[in-house]
PDB file of C-alpha atoms in Angstrom:
ATOM      1  CA  ARG A 125      60.635  44.089 268.942  1.00 65.00           C
ATOM      2  CA  ARG A 126      62.774  46.258 266.763  1.00 67.00           C
ATOM      3  CA  ARG A 127      65.784  47.044 268.975  1.00 74.00           C
ATOM      4  CA  ILE A 128      65.788  43.159 269.230  1.00 78.00           C
ATOM      5  CA  TRP A 129      65.844  42.628 265.380  1.00 71.00           C
ATOM      6  CA  HIS A 130      68.354  44.928 265.505  1.00 68.00           C
ATOM      7  CA  ALA A 131      70.574  43.398 267.784  1.00 74.00           C
ATOM      8  CA  LEU A 132      70.130  39.729 265.925  1.00 78.00           C
ATOM      9  CA  SER A 133      70.273  40.758 262.552  1.00 82.00           C
ATOM     10  CA  VAL A 134      73.318  39.920 260.447  1.00 88.00           C
ATOM     11  CA  TYR A 135      72.162  42.682 257.679  1.00 86.00           C
ATOM     12  CA  HIS A 136      71.261  45.221 260.197  1.00 81.00           C
ATOM     13  CA  ARG A 137      74.626  44.722 262.136  1.00 86.00           C
ATOM     14  CA  SER A 138      76.657  44.612 258.597  1.00 89.00           C
ATOM     15  CA  VAL A 139      75.471  48.053 257.392  1.00 86.00           C
ATOM     16  CA  LEU A 140      76.271  49.423 260.553  1.00 86.00           C
ATOM     17  CA  ALA A 141      79.833  48.171 260.540  1.00 89.00           C
ATOM     18  CA  LEU A 142      80.095  49.729 256.800  1.00 91.00           C
ATOM     19  CA  GLU A 143      78.579  53.202 257.887  1.00 88.00           C
ATOM     20  CA  ARG A 144      81.278  53.208 260.668  1.00 90.00           C
ATOM     21  CA  ARG A 145      83.793  52.531 258.177  1.00 91.00           C
ATOM     22  CA  GLN A 146      82.586  54.711 255.652  1.00 90.00           C
ATOM     23  CA  PHE A 147      82.829  57.642 258.292  1.00 91.00           C
ATOM     24  CA  GLN A 148      86.162  57.074 259.621  1.00 90.00           C
ATOM     25  CA  ARG A 149      88.488  59.758 259.118  1.00 89.00           C
ATOM     26  CA  GLY A 150      90.260  59.318 255.767  1.00 90.00           C
ATOM     27  CA  HIS A 151      87.140  57.459 254.145  1.00 91.00           C
ATOM     28  CA  TYR A 152      85.744  60.700 252.917  1.00 92.00           C
ATOM     29  CA  LYS A 153      86.598  64.368 251.584  1.00 93.00           C
ATOM     30  CA  ARG A 154      82.984  65.540 252.133  1.00 95.00           C
ATOM     31  CA  ILE A 155      79.850  64.467 253.401  1.00 95.00           C
ATOM     32  CA  ILE A 156      76.643  65.668 252.447  1.00 94.00           C
ATOM     33  CA  ALA A 157      73.404  65.483 254.325  1.00 93.00           C
ATOM     34  CA  VAL A 158      69.951  66.298 253.315  1.00 88.00           C
ATOM     35  CA  SER A 159      68.796  68.246 256.242  1.00 87.00           C
ATOM     36  CA  GLU A 160      70.100  69.768 259.585  1.00 92.00           C
ATOM     37  CA  GLU A 161      68.564  66.865 261.265  1.00 89.00           C
ATOM     38  CA  VAL A 162      70.468  64.271 259.267  1.00 90.00           C
ATOM     39  CA  LYS A 163      73.781  66.182 259.687  1.00 94.00           C
ATOM     40  CA  GLN A 164      73.109  66.230 263.339  1.00 94.00           C
ATOM     41  CA  GLU A 165      72.657  62.866 263.641  1.00 92.00           C
ATOM     42  CA  LEU A 166      75.866  62.018 261.799  1.00 93.00           C
ATOM     43  CA  LEU A 167      77.754  64.263 263.707  1.00 95.00           C
ATOM     44  CA  ASN A 168      76.741  62.858 267.051  1.00 94.00           C
ATOM     45  CA  THR A 169      76.608  59.220 265.907  1.00 92.00           C
ATOM     46  CA  TYR A 170      80.193  59.357 264.486  1.00 93.00           C
ATOM     47  CA  ALA A 171      82.257  62.287 265.662  1.00 92.00           C
ATOM     48  CA  LEU A 172      82.810  63.682 262.556  1.00 94.00           C
ATOM     49  CA  PRO A 173      84.312  67.359 262.030  1.00 95.00           C
ATOM     50  CA  GLU A 174      81.308  69.899 261.466  1.00 95.00           C
ATOM     51  CA  GLU A 175      83.033  71.512 258.497  1.00 96.00           C
ATOM     52  CA  LYS A 176      83.371  68.157 256.637  1.00 96.00           C
ATOM     53  CA  VAL A 177      79.228  67.804 256.830  1.00 96.00           C
ATOM     54  CA  THR A 178      77.641  70.232 254.506  1.00 97.00           C
ATOM     55  CA  VAL A 179      73.796  70.332 254.087  1.00 95.00           C
ATOM     56  CA  ILE A 180      72.154  70.324 250.535  1.00 93.00           C
ATOM     57  CA  TYR A 181      68.470  70.291 250.332  1.00 88.00           C
ATOM     58  CA  ASN A 182      66.390  68.186 247.992  1.00 85.00           C
ATOM     59  CA  GLY A 183      64.663  70.318 245.476  1.00 86.00           C
ATOM     60  CA  VAL A 184      61.671  70.241 243.489  1.00 87.00           C
ATOM     61  CA  ASP A 185      60.239  71.668 239.936  1.00 90.00           C
ATOM     62  CA  ASP A 186      57.962  74.686 241.341  1.00 89.00           C
ATOM     63  CA  LYS A 187      56.192  74.490 237.799  1.00 90.00           C
ATOM     64  CA  ARG A 188      55.102  70.929 238.029  1.00 90.00           C
ATOM     65  CA  PHE A 189      54.028  71.406 241.635  1.00 88.00           C
ATOM     66  CA  HIS A 190      52.307  74.245 241.397  1.00 88.00           C
ATOM     67  CA  LEU A 191      48.766  75.019 243.338  1.00 87.00           C
ATOM     68  CA  SER A 192      47.347  76.362 239.734  1.00 87.00           C
ATOM     69  CA  LEU A 193      47.213  72.920 238.775  1.00 85.00           C
ATOM     70  CA  ARG A 194      44.732  71.760 241.372  1.00 89.00           C
ATOM     71  CA  ASP A 195      41.843  72.522 238.970  1.00 86.00           C
ATOM     72  CA  LYS A 196      43.363  71.219 236.221  1.00 87.00           C
ATOM     73  CA  PHE A 197      43.650  67.722 238.071  1.00 94.00           C
ATOM     74  CA  ARG A 198      41.111  67.675 240.628  1.00 94.00           C
ATOM     75  CA  GLU A 199      38.183  66.768 238.366  1.00 94.00           C
ATOM     76  CA  PHE A 200      40.032  64.368 236.091  1.00 94.00           C
ATOM     77  CA  VAL A 201      41.597  62.169 239.030  1.00 96.00           C
ATOM     78  CA  ARG A 202      38.501  62.071 241.201  1.00 96.00           C
ATOM     79  CA  GLU A 203      36.673  60.657 237.992  1.00 96.00           C
ATOM     80  CA  GLN A 204      39.004  58.431 237.457  1.00 96.00           C
ATOM     81  CA  TRP A 205      39.024  57.123 240.918  1.00 96.00           C
ATOM     82  CA  HIS A 206      34.986  57.440 241.650  1.00 95.00           C
ATOM     83  CA  ILE A 207      35.710  59.972 244.337  1.00 96.00           C
ATOM     84  CA  PRO A 208      32.970  62.447 244.482  1.00 96.00           C
ATOM     85  CA  LEU A 209      34.025  66.153 243.593  1.00 94.00           C
ATOM     86  CA  ASP A 210      32.942  67.191 247.002  1.00 95.00           C
ATOM     87  CA  ALA A 211      34.209  64.375 249.313  1.00 96.00           C
ATOM     88  CA  PRO A 212      37.124  65.456 251.363  1.00 96.00           C
ATOM     89  CA  THR A 213      40.135  64.178 250.358  1.00 96.00           C
ATOM     90  CA  VAL A 214      43.403  63.201 251.845  1.00 96.00           C
ATOM     91  CA  LEU A 215      46.483  62.231 250.061  1.00 97.00           C
ATOM     92  CA  PHE A 216      49.358  59.704 251.356  1.00 96.00           C
ATOM     93  CA  VAL A 217      52.748  59.712 249.452  1.00 96.00           C
ATOM     94  CA  GLY A 218      55.353  57.290 250.085  1.00 93.00           C
ATOM     95  CA  SER A 219      56.861  54.175 249.162  1.00 91.00           C
ATOM     96  CA  GLY A 220      57.690  52.241 252.524  1.00 89.00           C
ATOM     97  CA  PHE A 221      54.447  52.248 253.896  1.00 93.00           C
ATOM     98  CA  ARG A 222      55.502  51.374 257.808  1.00 91.00           C
ATOM     99  CA  ARG A 223      58.450  53.710 258.003  1.00 89.00           C
ATOM    100  CA  LYS A 224      55.981  56.624 256.353  1.00 92.00           C
ATOM    101  CA  GLY A 225      53.146  55.732 258.856  1.00 92.00           C
ATOM    102  CA  LEU A 226      50.235  54.392 256.671  1.00 95.00           C
ATOM    103  CA  ASP A 227      49.128  51.931 259.229  1.00 91.00           C
ATOM    104  CA  ARG A 228      48.805  54.794 261.736  1.00 90.00           C
ATOM    105  CA  LEU A 229      46.710  56.856 258.973  1.00 92.00           C
ATOM    106  CA  LEU A 230      44.914  53.623 258.504  1.00 92.00           C
ATOM    107  CA  LYS A 231      43.614  53.287 261.725  1.00 89.00           C
ATOM    108  CA  ALA A 232      42.180  56.701 262.017  1.00 88.00           C
ATOM    109  CA  TRP A 233      40.110  56.198 259.183  1.00 87.00           C
ATOM    110  CA  SER A 234      38.363  53.674 261.192  1.00 84.00           C
ATOM    111  CA  SER A 235      36.950  56.849 263.380  1.00 87.00           C
ATOM    112  CA  PRO A 236      33.462  57.697 262.475  1.00 88.00           C
ATOM    113  CA  GLN A 237      34.201  61.158 262.001  1.00 89.00           C
ATOM    114  CA  MET A 238      36.196  59.827 258.710  1.00 90.00           C
ATOM    115  CA  LYS A 239      33.475  57.634 257.158  1.00 88.00           C
ATOM    116  CA  GLU A 240      32.702  60.423 254.397  1.00 91.00           C
ATOM    117  CA  THR A 241      36.486  61.316 253.708  1.00 94.00           C
ATOM    118  CA  TYR A 242      38.295  59.413 251.184  1.00 95.00           C
ATOM    119  CA  LEU A 243      42.310  58.565 251.548  1.00 96.00           C
ATOM    120  CA  VAL A 244      44.197  58.000 247.995  1.00 97.00           C
ATOM    121  CA  VAL A 245      47.363  56.331 248.534  1.00 97.00           C
ATOM    122  CA  VAL A 246      50.333  56.573 246.076  1.00 97.00           C
ATOM    123  CA  GLY A 247      53.195  54.859 246.173  1.00 96.00           C
ATOM    124  CA  ASP A 248      54.389  50.867 246.588  1.00 95.00           C
ATOM    125  CA  ASP A 249      55.169  48.783 249.396  1.00 94.00           C
ATOM    126  CA  ALA A 250      55.916  45.158 249.306  1.00 94.00           C
ATOM    127  CA  GLN A 251      53.370  44.377 251.777  1.00 94.00           C
ATOM    128  CA  ARG A 252      50.992  46.657 249.564  1.00 94.00           C
ATOM    129  CA  GLY A 253      48.401  43.886 249.552  1.00 93.00           C
ATOM    130  CA  ARG A 254      48.558  43.450 253.679  1.00 94.00           C
ATOM    131  CA  TYR A 255      47.691  47.388 253.735  1.00 94.00           C
ATOM    132  CA  GLN A 256      45.106  47.170 251.062  1.00 93.00           C
ATOM    133  CA  ALA A 257      43.288  44.393 253.188  1.00 91.00           C
ATOM    134  CA  LEU A 258      43.598  46.274 256.692  1.00 88.00           C
ATOM    135  CA  ALA A 259      42.141  49.632 254.552  1.00 90.00           C
ATOM    136  CA  GLU A 260      39.175  47.673 253.295  1.00 88.00           C
ATOM    137  CA  ASP A 261      38.729  46.413 256.974  1.00 82.00           C
ATOM    138  CA  ARG A 262      38.926  50.099 258.427  1.00 77.00           C
ATOM    139  CA  THR A 263      37.761  52.266 255.497  1.00 72.00           C
ATOM    140  CA  HIS A 264      34.810  50.960 254.125  1.00 71.00           C
ATOM    141  CA  GLY A 265      35.975  51.182 250.705  1.00 69.00           C
ATOM    142  CA  LYS A 266      37.023  54.948 250.959  1.00 91.00           C
ATOM    143  CA  ALA A 267      40.689  54.283 250.533  1.00 94.00           C
ATOM    144  CA  VAL A 268      42.104  53.996 247.127  1.00 95.00           C
ATOM    145  CA  PHE A 269      45.426  52.795 246.115  1.00 96.00           C
ATOM    146  CA  VAL A 270      46.826  53.646 243.377  1.00 97.00           C
ATOM    147  CA  GLY A 271      50.538  52.189 243.141  1.00 96.00           C
ATOM    148  CA  ARG A 272      53.738  54.048 241.939  1.00 96.00           C
ATOM    149  CA  ARG A 273      52.886  57.139 239.837  1.00 96.00           C
ATOM    150  CA  ASP A 274      54.976  58.936 237.604  1.00 95.00           C
ATOM    151  CA  ASP A 275      52.067  61.891 237.511  1.00 95.00           C
ATOM    152  CA  VAL A 276      51.974  62.243 241.377  1.00 95.00           C
ATOM    153  CA  GLU A 277      51.545  65.906 240.776  1.00 94.00           C
ATOM    154  CA  THR A 278      47.927  65.124 239.519  1.00 95.00           C
ATOM    155  CA  TYR A 279      47.221  63.322 242.993  1.00 96.00           C
ATOM    156  CA  TYR A 280      48.418  66.351 244.919  1.00 94.00           C
ATOM    157  CA  GLY A 281      45.928  68.635 242.719  1.00 92.00           C
ATOM    158  CA  ALA A 282      42.886  66.196 243.127  1.00 94.00           C
ATOM    159  CA  ALA A 283      43.317  66.071 247.171  1.00 95.00           C
ATOM    160  CA  ASP A 284      42.326  68.421 250.010  1.00 95.00           C
ATOM    161  CA  LEU A 285      44.796  67.593 252.280  1.00 95.00           C
ATOM    162  CA  LEU A 286      48.660  65.824 252.652  1.00 94.00           C
ATOM    163  CA  ALA A 287      49.018  63.445 255.384  1.00 94.00           C
ATOM    164  CA  LEU A 288      52.643  62.655 256.010  1.00 90.00           C
ATOM    165  CA  PRO A 289      52.390  60.518 259.423  1.00 91.00           C
ATOM    166  CA  ALA A 290      56.076  59.297 259.061  1.00 88.00           C
ATOM    167  CA  VAL A 291      57.772  57.525 261.780  1.00 81.00           C
ATOM    168  CA  GLN A 292      61.071  58.540 260.500  1.00 73.00           C
ATOM    169  CA  GLU A 293      61.707  61.208 257.412  1.00 73.00           C
ATOM    170  CA  ALA A 294      64.888  62.494 256.986  1.00 66.00           C
ATOM    171  CA  PHE A 295      63.622  65.129 254.480  1.00 67.00           C
ATOM    172  CA  GLY A 296      60.533  63.739 252.269  1.00 73.00           C
ATOM    173  CA  ASN A 297      60.397  65.230 249.192  1.00 79.00           C
ATOM    174  CA  VAL A 298      56.589  65.049 249.645  1.00 82.00           C
ATOM    175  CA  VAL A 299      56.832  68.003 251.705  1.00 75.00           C
ATOM    176  CA  LEU A 300      58.297  70.035 248.918  1.00 76.00           C
ATOM    177  CA  GLU A 301      56.072  68.992 246.093  1.00 80.00           C
TER     178      GLU A 301
END
């Protein structure tokens, strides 16, 4: 289905044409990739000289996202969203829910083993309402959608586990955070 869309989509073909043009010799001085995987994909797809592609990994504030903040935020966030302190809680952070794999994660929440486990979804998506409806069907109220947050570190502190079931992720800041 996706391949058909790619073949027929004027937008997708236009983006690929622009990419091909920008990666032609003479159209760049240097190319920065966010991971070795992205670098290899660029080298393989566009036959670029390896010395022209540099990997610079994303960074994160290690004081803002520090394990010691867990105790500070755990009770606050759970109380705010009516999550029992002793309930196992899984965190999903991301926008572009389909690409980040939220549909697959929600499918897992329909399992009887997950009935006491909460899922906290931080982020946004154009189809957020559809995902919330899907969650209500599968999670029996154990999924909380909090939207896009500037204080995402508080949610990391409240969770027991982070889930990142991404379909495609070049190098997610979520991993660093």
